[in-house]
Coordinates of C-alpha atoms and ligand atoms in Angstrom, one line a residue:
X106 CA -18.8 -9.8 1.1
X107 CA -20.9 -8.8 3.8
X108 CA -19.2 -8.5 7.8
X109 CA -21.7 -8.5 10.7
X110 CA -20.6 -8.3 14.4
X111 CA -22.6 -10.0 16.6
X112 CA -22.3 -11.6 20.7
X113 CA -22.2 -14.9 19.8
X114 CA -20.3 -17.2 21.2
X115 CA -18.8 -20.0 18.5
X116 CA -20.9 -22.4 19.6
X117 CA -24.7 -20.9 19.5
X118 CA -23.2 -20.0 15.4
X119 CA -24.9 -21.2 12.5
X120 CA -23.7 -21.4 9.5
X121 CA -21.3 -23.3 6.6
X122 CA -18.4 -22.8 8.5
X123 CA -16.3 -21.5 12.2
X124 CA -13.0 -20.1 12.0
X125 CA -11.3 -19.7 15.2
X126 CA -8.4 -17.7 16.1
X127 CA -5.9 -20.4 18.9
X128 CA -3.5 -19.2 20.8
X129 CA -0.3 -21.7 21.6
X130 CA -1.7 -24.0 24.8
X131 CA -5.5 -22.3 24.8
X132 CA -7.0 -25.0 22.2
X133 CA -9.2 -25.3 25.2
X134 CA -11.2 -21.7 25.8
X135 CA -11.2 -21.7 22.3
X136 CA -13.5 -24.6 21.7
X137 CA -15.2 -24.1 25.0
X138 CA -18.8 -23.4 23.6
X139 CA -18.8 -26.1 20.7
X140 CA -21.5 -29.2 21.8
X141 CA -19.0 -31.8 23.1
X142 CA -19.0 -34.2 20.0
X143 CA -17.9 -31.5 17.9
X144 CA -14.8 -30.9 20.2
X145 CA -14.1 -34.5 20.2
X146 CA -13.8 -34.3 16.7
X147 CA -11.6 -31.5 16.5
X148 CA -9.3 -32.8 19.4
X149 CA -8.9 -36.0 17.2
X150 CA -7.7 -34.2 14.1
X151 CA -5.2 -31.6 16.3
X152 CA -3.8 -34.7 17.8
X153 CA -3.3 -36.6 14.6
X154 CA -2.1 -33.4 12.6
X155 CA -0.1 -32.4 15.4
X156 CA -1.8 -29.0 15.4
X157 CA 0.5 -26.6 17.6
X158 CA -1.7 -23.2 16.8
X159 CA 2.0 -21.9 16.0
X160 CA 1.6 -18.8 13.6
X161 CA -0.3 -19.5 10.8
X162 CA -0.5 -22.9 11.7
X163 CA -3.5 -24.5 10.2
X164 CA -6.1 -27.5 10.5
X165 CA -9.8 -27.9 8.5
X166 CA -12.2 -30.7 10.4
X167 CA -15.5 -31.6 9.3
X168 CA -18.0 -31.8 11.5
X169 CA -21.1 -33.3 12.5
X170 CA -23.9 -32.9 15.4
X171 CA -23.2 -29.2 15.9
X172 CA -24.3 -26.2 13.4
X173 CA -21.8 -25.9 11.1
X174 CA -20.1 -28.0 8.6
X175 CA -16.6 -27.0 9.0
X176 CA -14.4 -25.6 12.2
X177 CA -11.2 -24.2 11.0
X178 CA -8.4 -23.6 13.8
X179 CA -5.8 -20.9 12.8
X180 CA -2.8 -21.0 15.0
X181 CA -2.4 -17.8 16.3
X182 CA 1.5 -18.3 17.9
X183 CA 2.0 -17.3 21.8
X184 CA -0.1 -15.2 23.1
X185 CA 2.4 -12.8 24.5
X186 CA 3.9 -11.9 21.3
X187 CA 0.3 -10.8 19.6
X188 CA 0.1 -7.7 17.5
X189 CA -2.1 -6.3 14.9
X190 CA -0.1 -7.5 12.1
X191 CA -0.4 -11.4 13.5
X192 CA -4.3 -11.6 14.3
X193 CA -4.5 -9.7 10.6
X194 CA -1.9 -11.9 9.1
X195 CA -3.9 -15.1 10.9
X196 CA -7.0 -13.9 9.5
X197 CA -6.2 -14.0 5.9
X198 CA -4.2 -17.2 6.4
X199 CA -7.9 -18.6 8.0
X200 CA -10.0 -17.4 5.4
X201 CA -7.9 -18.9 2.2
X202 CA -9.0 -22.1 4.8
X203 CA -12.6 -20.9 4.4
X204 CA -12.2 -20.7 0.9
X205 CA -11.1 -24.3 0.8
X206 CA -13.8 -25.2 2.9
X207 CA -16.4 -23.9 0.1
X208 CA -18.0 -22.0 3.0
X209 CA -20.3 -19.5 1.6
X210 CA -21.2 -18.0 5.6
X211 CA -18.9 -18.7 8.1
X212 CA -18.8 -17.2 12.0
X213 CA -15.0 -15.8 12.7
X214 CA -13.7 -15.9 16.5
X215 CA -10.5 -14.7 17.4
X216 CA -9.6 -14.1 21.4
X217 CA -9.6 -9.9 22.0
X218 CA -11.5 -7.7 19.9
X219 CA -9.4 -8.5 16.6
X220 CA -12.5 -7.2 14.3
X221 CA -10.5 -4.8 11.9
X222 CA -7.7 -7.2 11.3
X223 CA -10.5 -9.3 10.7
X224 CA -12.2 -7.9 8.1
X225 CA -8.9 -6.9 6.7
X226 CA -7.0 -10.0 6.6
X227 CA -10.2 -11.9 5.0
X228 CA -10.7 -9.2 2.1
X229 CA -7.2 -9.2 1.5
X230 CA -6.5 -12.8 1.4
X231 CA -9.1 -13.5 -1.2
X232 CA -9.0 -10.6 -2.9
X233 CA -9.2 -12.3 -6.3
X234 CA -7.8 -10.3 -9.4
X235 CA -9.5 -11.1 -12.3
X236 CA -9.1 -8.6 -14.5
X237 CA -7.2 -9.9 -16.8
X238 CA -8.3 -13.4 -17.1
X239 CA -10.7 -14.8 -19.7
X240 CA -13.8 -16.2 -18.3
X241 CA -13.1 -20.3 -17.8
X242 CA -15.2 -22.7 -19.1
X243 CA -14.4 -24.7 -15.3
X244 CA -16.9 -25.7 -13.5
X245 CA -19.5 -25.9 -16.7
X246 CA -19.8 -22.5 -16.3
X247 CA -21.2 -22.8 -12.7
X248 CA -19.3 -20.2 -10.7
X249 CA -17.7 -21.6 -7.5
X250 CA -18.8 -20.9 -4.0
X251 CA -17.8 -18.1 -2.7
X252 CA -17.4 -16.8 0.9
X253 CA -20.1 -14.0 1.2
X254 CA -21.2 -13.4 4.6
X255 CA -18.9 -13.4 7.6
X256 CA -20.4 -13.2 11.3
X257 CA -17.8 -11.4 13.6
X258 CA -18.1 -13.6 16.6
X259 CA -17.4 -10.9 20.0
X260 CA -17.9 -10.6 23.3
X261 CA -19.0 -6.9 23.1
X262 CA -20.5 -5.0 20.3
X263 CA -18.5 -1.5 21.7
X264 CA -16.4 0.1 19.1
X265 CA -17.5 -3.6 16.8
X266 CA -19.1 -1.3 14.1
X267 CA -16.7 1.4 13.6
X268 CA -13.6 -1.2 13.9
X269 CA -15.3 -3.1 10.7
X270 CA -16.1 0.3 8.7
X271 CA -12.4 1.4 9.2
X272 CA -11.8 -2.5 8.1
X273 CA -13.6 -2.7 5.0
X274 CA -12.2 1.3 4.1
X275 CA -8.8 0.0 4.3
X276 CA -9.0 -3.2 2.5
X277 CA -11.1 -1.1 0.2
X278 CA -7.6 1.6 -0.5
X279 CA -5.3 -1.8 0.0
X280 CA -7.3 -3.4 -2.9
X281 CA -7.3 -0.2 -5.3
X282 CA -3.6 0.1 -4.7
X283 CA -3.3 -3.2 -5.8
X284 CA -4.9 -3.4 -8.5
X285 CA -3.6 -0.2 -10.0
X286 CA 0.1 -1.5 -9.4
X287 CA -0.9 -5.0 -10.9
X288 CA -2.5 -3.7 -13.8
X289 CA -0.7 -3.9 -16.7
X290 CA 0.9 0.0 -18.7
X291 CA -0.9 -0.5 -21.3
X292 CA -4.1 -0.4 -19.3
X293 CA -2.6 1.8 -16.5
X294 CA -1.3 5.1 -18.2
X295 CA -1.1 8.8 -17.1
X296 CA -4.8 9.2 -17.9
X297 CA -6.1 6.2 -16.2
X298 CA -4.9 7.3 -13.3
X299 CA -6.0 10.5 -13.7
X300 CA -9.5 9.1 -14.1
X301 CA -9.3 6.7 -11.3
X302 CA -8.5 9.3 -8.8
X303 CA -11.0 12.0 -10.2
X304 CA -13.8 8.8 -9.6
X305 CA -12.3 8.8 -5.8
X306 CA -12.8 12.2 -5.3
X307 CA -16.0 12.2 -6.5
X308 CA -17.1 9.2 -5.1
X309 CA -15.6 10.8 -1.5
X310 CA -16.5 14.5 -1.9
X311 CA -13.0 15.5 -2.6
X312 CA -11.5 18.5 -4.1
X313 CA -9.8 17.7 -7.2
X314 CA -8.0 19.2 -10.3
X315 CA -6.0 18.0 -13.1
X316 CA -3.2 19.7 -14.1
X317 CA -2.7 19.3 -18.0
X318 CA 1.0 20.1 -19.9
X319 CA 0.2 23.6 -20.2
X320 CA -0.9 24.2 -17.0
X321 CA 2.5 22.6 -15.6
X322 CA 4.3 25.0 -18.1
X323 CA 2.9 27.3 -16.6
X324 CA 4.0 26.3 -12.9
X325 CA 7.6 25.9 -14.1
X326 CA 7.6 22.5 -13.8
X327 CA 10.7 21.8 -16.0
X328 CA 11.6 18.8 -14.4
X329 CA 8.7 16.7 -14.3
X330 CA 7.9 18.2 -18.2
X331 CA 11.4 16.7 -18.7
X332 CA 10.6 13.1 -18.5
X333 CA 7.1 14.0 -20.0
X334 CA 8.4 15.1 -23.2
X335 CA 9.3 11.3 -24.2
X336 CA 5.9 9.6 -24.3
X337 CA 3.4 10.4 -26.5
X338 CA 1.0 10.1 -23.7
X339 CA 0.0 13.1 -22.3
X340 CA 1.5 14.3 -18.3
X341 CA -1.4 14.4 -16.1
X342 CA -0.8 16.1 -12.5
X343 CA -3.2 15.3 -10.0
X344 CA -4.1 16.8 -6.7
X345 CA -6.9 15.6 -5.0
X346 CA -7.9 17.2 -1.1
X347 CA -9.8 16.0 1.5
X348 CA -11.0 18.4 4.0
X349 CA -12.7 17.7 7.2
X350 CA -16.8 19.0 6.9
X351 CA -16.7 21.1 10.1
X352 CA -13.7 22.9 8.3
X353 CA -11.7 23.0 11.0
X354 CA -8.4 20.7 10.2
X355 CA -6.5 19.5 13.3
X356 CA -3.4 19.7 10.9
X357 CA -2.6 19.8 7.3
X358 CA -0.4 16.9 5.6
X359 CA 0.8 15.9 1.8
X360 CA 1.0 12.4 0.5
X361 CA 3.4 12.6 -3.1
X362 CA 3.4 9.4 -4.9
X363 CA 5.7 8.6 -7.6
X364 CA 3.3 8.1 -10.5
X365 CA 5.9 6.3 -13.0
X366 CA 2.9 4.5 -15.2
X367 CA 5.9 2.4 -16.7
X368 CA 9.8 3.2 -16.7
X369 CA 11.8 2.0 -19.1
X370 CA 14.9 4.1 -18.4
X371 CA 14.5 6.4 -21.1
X372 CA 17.7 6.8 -23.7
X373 CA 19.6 5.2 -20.4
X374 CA 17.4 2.2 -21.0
X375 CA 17.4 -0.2 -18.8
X376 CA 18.4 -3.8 -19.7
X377 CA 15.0 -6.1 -20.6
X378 CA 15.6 -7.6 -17.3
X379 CA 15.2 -4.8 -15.3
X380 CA 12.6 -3.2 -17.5
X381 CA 10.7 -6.7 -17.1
X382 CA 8.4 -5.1 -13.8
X383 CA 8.7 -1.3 -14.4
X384 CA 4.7 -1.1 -14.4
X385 CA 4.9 -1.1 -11.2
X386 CA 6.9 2.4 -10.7
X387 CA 3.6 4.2 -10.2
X388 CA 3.6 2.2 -6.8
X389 CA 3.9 5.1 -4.5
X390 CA 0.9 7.0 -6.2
X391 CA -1.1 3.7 -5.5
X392 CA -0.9 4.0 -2.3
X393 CA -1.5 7.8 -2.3
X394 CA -4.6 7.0 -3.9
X395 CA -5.8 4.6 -2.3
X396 CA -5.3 6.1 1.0
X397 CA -7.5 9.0 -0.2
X398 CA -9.8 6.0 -1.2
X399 CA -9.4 4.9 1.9
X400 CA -9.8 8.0 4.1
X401 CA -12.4 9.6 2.3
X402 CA -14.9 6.9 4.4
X403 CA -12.9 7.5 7.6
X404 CA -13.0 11.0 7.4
X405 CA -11.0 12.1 9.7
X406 CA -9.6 15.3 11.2
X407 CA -7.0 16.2 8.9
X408 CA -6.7 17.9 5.8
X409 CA -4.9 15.9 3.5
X410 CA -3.7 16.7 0.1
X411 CA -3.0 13.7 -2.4
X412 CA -0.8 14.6 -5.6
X413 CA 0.9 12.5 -8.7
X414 CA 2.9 13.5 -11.2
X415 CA 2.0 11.2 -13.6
X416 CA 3.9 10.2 -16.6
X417 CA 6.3 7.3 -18.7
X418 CA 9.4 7.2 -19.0
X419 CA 9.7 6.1 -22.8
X420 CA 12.3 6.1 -25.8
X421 CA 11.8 8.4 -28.6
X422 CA 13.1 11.0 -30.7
X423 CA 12.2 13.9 -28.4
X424 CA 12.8 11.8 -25.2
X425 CA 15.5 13.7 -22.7
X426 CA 19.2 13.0 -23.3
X427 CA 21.6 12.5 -20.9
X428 CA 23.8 16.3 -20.4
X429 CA 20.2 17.9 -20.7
X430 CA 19.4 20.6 -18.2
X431 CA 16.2 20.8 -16.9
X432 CA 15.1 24.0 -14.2
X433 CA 12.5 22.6 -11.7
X434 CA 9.3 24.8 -10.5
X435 CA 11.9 26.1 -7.4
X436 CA 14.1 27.5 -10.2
X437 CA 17.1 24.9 -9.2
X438 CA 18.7 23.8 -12.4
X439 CA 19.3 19.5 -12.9
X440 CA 21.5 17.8 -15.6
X441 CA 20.3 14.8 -16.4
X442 CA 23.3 12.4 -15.7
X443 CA 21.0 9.5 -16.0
X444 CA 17.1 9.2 -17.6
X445 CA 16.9 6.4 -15.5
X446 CA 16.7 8.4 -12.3
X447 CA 13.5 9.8 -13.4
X448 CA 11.1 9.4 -10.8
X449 CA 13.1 11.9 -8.5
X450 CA 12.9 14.3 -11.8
X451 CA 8.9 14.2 -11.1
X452 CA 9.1 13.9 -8.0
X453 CA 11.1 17.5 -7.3
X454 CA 8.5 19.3 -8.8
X455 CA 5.5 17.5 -7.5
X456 CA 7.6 18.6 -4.0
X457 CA 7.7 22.0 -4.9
X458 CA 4.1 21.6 -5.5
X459 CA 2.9 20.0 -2.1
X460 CA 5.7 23.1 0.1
X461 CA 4.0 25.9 -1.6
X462 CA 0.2 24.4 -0.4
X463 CA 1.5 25.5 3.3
X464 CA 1.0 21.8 4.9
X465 CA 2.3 20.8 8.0
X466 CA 3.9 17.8 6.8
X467 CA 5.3 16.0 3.3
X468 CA 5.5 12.1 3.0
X469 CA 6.3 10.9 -0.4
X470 CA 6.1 7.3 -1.2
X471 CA 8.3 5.9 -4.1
X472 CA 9.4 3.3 -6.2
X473 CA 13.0 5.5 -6.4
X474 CA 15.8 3.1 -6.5
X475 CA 17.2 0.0 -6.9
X476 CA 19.5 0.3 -4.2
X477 CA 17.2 0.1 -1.7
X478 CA 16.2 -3.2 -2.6
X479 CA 19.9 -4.4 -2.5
X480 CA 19.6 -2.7 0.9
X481 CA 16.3 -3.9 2.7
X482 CA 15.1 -6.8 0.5
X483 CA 11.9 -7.5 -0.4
X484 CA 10.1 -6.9 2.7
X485 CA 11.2 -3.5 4.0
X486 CA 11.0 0.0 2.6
X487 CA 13.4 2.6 3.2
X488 CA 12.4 5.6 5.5
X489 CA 14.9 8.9 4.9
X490 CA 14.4 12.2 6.6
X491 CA 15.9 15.2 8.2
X492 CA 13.2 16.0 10.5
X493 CA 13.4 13.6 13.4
X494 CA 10.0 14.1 15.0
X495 CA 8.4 13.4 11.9
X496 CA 10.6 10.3 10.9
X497 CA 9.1 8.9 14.4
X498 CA 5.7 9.9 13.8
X499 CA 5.8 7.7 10.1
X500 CA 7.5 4.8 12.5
X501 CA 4.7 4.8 15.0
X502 CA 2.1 4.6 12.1
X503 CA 3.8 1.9 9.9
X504 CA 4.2 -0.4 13.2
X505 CA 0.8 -0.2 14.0
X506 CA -0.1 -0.7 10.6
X507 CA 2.4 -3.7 10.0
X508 CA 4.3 -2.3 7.5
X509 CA 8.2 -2.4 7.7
X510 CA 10.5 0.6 7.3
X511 CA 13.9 0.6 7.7
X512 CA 15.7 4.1 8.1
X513 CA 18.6 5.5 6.4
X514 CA 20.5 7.9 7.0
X515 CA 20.4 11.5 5.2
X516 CA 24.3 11.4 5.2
X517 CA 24.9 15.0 3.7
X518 CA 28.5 14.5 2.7
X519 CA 27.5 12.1 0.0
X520 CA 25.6 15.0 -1.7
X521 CA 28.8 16.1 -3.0
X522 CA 29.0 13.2 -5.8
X523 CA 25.5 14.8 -7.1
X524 CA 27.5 17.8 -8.0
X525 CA 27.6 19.2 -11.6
X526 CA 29.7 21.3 -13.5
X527 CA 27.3 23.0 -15.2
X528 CA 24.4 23.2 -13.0
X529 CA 23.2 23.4 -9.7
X530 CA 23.2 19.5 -9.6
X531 CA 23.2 16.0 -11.2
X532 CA 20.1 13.8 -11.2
X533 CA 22.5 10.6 -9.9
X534 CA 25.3 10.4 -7.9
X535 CA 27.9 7.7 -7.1
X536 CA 26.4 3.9 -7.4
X537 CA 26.9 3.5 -3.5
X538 CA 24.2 4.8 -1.0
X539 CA 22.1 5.0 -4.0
X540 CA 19.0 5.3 -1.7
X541 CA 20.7 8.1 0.3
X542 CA 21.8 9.8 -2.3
X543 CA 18.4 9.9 -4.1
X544 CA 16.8 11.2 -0.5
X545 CA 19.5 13.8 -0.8
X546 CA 18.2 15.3 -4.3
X547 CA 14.9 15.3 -3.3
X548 CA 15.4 17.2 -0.1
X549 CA 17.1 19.8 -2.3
X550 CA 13.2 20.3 -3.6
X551 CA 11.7 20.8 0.5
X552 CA 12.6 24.0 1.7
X553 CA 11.5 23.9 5.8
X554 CA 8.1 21.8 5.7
X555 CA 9.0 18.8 7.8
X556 CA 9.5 15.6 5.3
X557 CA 9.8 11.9 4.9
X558 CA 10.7 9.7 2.2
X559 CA 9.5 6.5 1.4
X560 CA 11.8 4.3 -1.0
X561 CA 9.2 1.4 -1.2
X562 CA 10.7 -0.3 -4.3
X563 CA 10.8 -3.4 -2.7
X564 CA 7.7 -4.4 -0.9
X565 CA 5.7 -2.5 -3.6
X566 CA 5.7 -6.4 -5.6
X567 CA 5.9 -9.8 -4.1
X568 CA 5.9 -13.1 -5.9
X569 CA 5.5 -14.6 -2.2
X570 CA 1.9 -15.5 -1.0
X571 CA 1.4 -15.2 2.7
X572 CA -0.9 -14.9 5.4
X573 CA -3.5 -11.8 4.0
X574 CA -1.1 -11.4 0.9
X575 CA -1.4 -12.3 -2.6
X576 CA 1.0 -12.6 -5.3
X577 CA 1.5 -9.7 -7.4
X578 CA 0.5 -5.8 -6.0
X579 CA 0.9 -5.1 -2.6
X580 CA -0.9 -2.0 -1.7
X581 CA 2.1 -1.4 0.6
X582 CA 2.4 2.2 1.8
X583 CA -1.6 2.5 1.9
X584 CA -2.2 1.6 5.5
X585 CA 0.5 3.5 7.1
X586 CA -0.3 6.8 5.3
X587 CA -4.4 5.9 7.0
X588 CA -2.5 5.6 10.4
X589 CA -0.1 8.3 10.1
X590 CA -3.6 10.8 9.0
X591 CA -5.5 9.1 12.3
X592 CA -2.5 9.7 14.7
X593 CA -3.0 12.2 17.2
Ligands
LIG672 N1 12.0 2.8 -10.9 C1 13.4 2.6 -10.7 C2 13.7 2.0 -9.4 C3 13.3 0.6 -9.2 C4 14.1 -0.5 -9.4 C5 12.0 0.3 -8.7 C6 13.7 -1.8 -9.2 C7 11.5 -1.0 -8.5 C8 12.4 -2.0 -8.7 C9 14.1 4.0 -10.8 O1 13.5 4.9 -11.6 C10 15.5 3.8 -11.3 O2 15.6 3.4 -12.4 N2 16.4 4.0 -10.5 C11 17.8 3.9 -10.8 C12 18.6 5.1 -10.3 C13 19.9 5.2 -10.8 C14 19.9 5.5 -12.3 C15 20.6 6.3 -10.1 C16 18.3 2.6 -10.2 O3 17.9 2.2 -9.2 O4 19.1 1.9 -10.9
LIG673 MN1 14.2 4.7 -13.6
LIG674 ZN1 11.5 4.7 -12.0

């Protein structure tokens, strides 16, 4: 799909179809430059359909006299409650309209300069995955209509050009993310996604390397080995770096994603129930990827190291057992209560990894626990942290993004249920505060680099489709790691 901005105003646009952006009570300026028997038209069908242009509100009227087929009105709610999120969310609602519409070029005009959420709500609304699905014999063959080039209608070109390339970058990570979280494990393992993000890095002119078993051996990486040593696929540990060209980084961050290519709780299995979804535990590495996907186009002013600690978490005859101990790469000895609680296994030494690089910052993003869907729901991740400044920093970025965190508190006195008898710790602690508590044993893997973590076990799924999203893969996490790296 191709975006152009142009000064246009709806009117003087020809094409298959206009989408345009209402807010509550200003049906008026919005039709403004439409010939006259167009907006009669369209005033019939708002009056008969009681069109409100509440939120997401929507109305298709055909047309004739002007030069296009189709107007589309997308309610855009009050005016005085707009954000990024709604004009993006408004977007994708108004394109699945297009879509309906059989427009194959349609002229989008929202009030403002809305041209990133723009592009992104339209390429995430009908991002179509298809992947998986036999070619239909539909159609006889013919392949439907699709919506190829979109005219962003504006009052100014300033800023229009870079607004859409940062558009199209992001929908670009959104889409990788989910596509790598909807894709199945059997298609999706350790070395897939060691390949996918090698192809990103050299796509973007990143740094990369690979760390293989031996190399992690070498590292001391007991803990992440540990849940490794129950597949029969092999651990694949990737790092990935972008650095600015001039050299000259503003600051230095890490993104850790929990790279889980499919948990099935290992000799704690989980019930078939809660196993049902587990391809979906390499979530947070998604979105680390496909924010390197995604910022290797911005390029901006950062450095910014991406790393995964890829692996299963499988049943077998040389899987972990629960009473192992396992020493991580900091030299802090774990017994594995529970191989369930695996992803903070590979997550400690992927930690470990990102401290020793001397960054400025750590966010991990994780599919970690349960809990934290019983806490938040479906909608919101949890945010943990002990540095206070940076836990604002991540806020900041997901608003603007319109992500939703929710945070938690580190409460330290509920690290005493993680204690072992044998060891330096336990891998779980009591049932309650289960997302706390799993904050609290990854901190013990961050020495004094300022870090966040990101339990996004809920929104990284939804079976809800809405606005820009689809059902399936969210690509949550992705555009609030691209805002938190643009921040100043
Ligand atoms: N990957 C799961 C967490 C999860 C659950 C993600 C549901 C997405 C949806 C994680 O590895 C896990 O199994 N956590 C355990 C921790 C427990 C054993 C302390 C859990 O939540 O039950
Ligand atoms: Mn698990
Ligand atoms: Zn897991």
């Amino acid at each position: 799909m191709e975006f152009q901005p142009v000064t246009l105003a709806p009117g003087a646009y020809s094409g298959d179809a206009l989408l345009l952006g209402v807010f509550e009570g200003e049906l008026e300026s919005a039709l403004a430059s439409l010939p006259s028997e167009v907006i009669a038209t369209v005033k019939e069908v708002v009056e008969e359909e009681e069109f409100k242009a509440k939120a997401l509100e929507k109305i298709i009227v055909r047309v004739s006299g002007g030069s296009v087929r189709k107007v589309v009105l997308v309610g855009l709610g009050a005016s005085d409650k707009v954000t990024h999120e709604s004009l993006r969310q408004a977007a994708g609602e108004g394109a699945r309209a297009l879509k309906t519409s059989k427009a194959v070029s349609a002229g989008i005009a929202f009030p403002g300069s809305a041209a990133q959420e723009i592009v992104e709500g339209v390429l995430l609304a009908l991002h179509d995955d298809d992947r998986f699905r036999s070619k239909s014999e539909e159609n006889g063959g013919v392949e439907p209509k699709k919506l190829t080039t979109v005219s962003v209608l504006l009052e100014s070109l300033e800023g229009a050009e870079a607004a859409i390339r940062w558009g199209l970058a992001v929908a670009d990570g959104t889409i990788f993310a989910r596509e790598l979280v909807s894709a199945p494990a059997n298609y999706v393992t350790p070395m897939y996604m060691a390949d996918q993000a090698v192809a990103i890095a050299e796509a973007g002119g990143l740094e990369y390397e690979i760390l293989e078993r031996e190399d992690c051996e070498k590292l001391g990486m007991g803990a992440y080995l540990g849940v490794a040593q129950g597949t029969d696929m092999p651990p694949k540990f990737i790092h990935l770096t972008y650095k600015p060209a001039d050299g000259k980084p503003r600051q230095r961050l890490a993104f850790v994603g929990k790279g889980l290519t499919f948990d099935s709780g290992g000799l704690s299995i989980k019930t078939s129930e809660g196993m049902k979804l587990m391809k979906v535990d390499m979530g947070g590495a998604a979105a680390a990827l496909g924010a390197a996907k995604a910022l290797a186009q911005i390029k901006p002013d950062v450095e910014i190291h991406f790393i995964v600690a890829a692996t299963e978490n499988m049943v077998s005859g040389h899987a972990i057992r629960p009473g192992d101990i396992l020493t991580a790469s900091n030299g802090k000895t774990i017994e594995v209560d529970n191989t369930d609680a695996e992803g903070r296994l590979t997550l400690a030494d992927a930690l470990v990894f990102a401290e020793k690089l001397g960054v400025d910052a750590i966010v991990d993003l994780a599919t970690l626990t349960g809990a934290c869907l019983v806490a938040l729901g479906n909608d919101i991740a949890g945010l943990l942290s002990p540095d206070e400044a940076l836990a604002e920093r991540v806020k900041k970025a997901a608003e603007e993004s319109g992500e939703k965190f929710w945070q938690l508190p580190m409460e330290e006195s509920y690290f005493e249920s993680m204690k072992s008898v044998v060891a330096d710790m336990r891998n779980t602690g009591s049932r309650e505060g289960g997302t706390i508590t799993g904050a609290l044993f990854l901190k013990q893997f961050v020495e004094k680099t300022p870090w966040v973590h990101l339990d996004i076990a809920g929104p990284v799924w939804t079976e809800k489709q809405k606005g820009y999203i689809n059902r399936g893969g969210t690509g949550f996490g992705v555009r609030t790691l691209v805002q938190l790296a643009l921040d100043k």
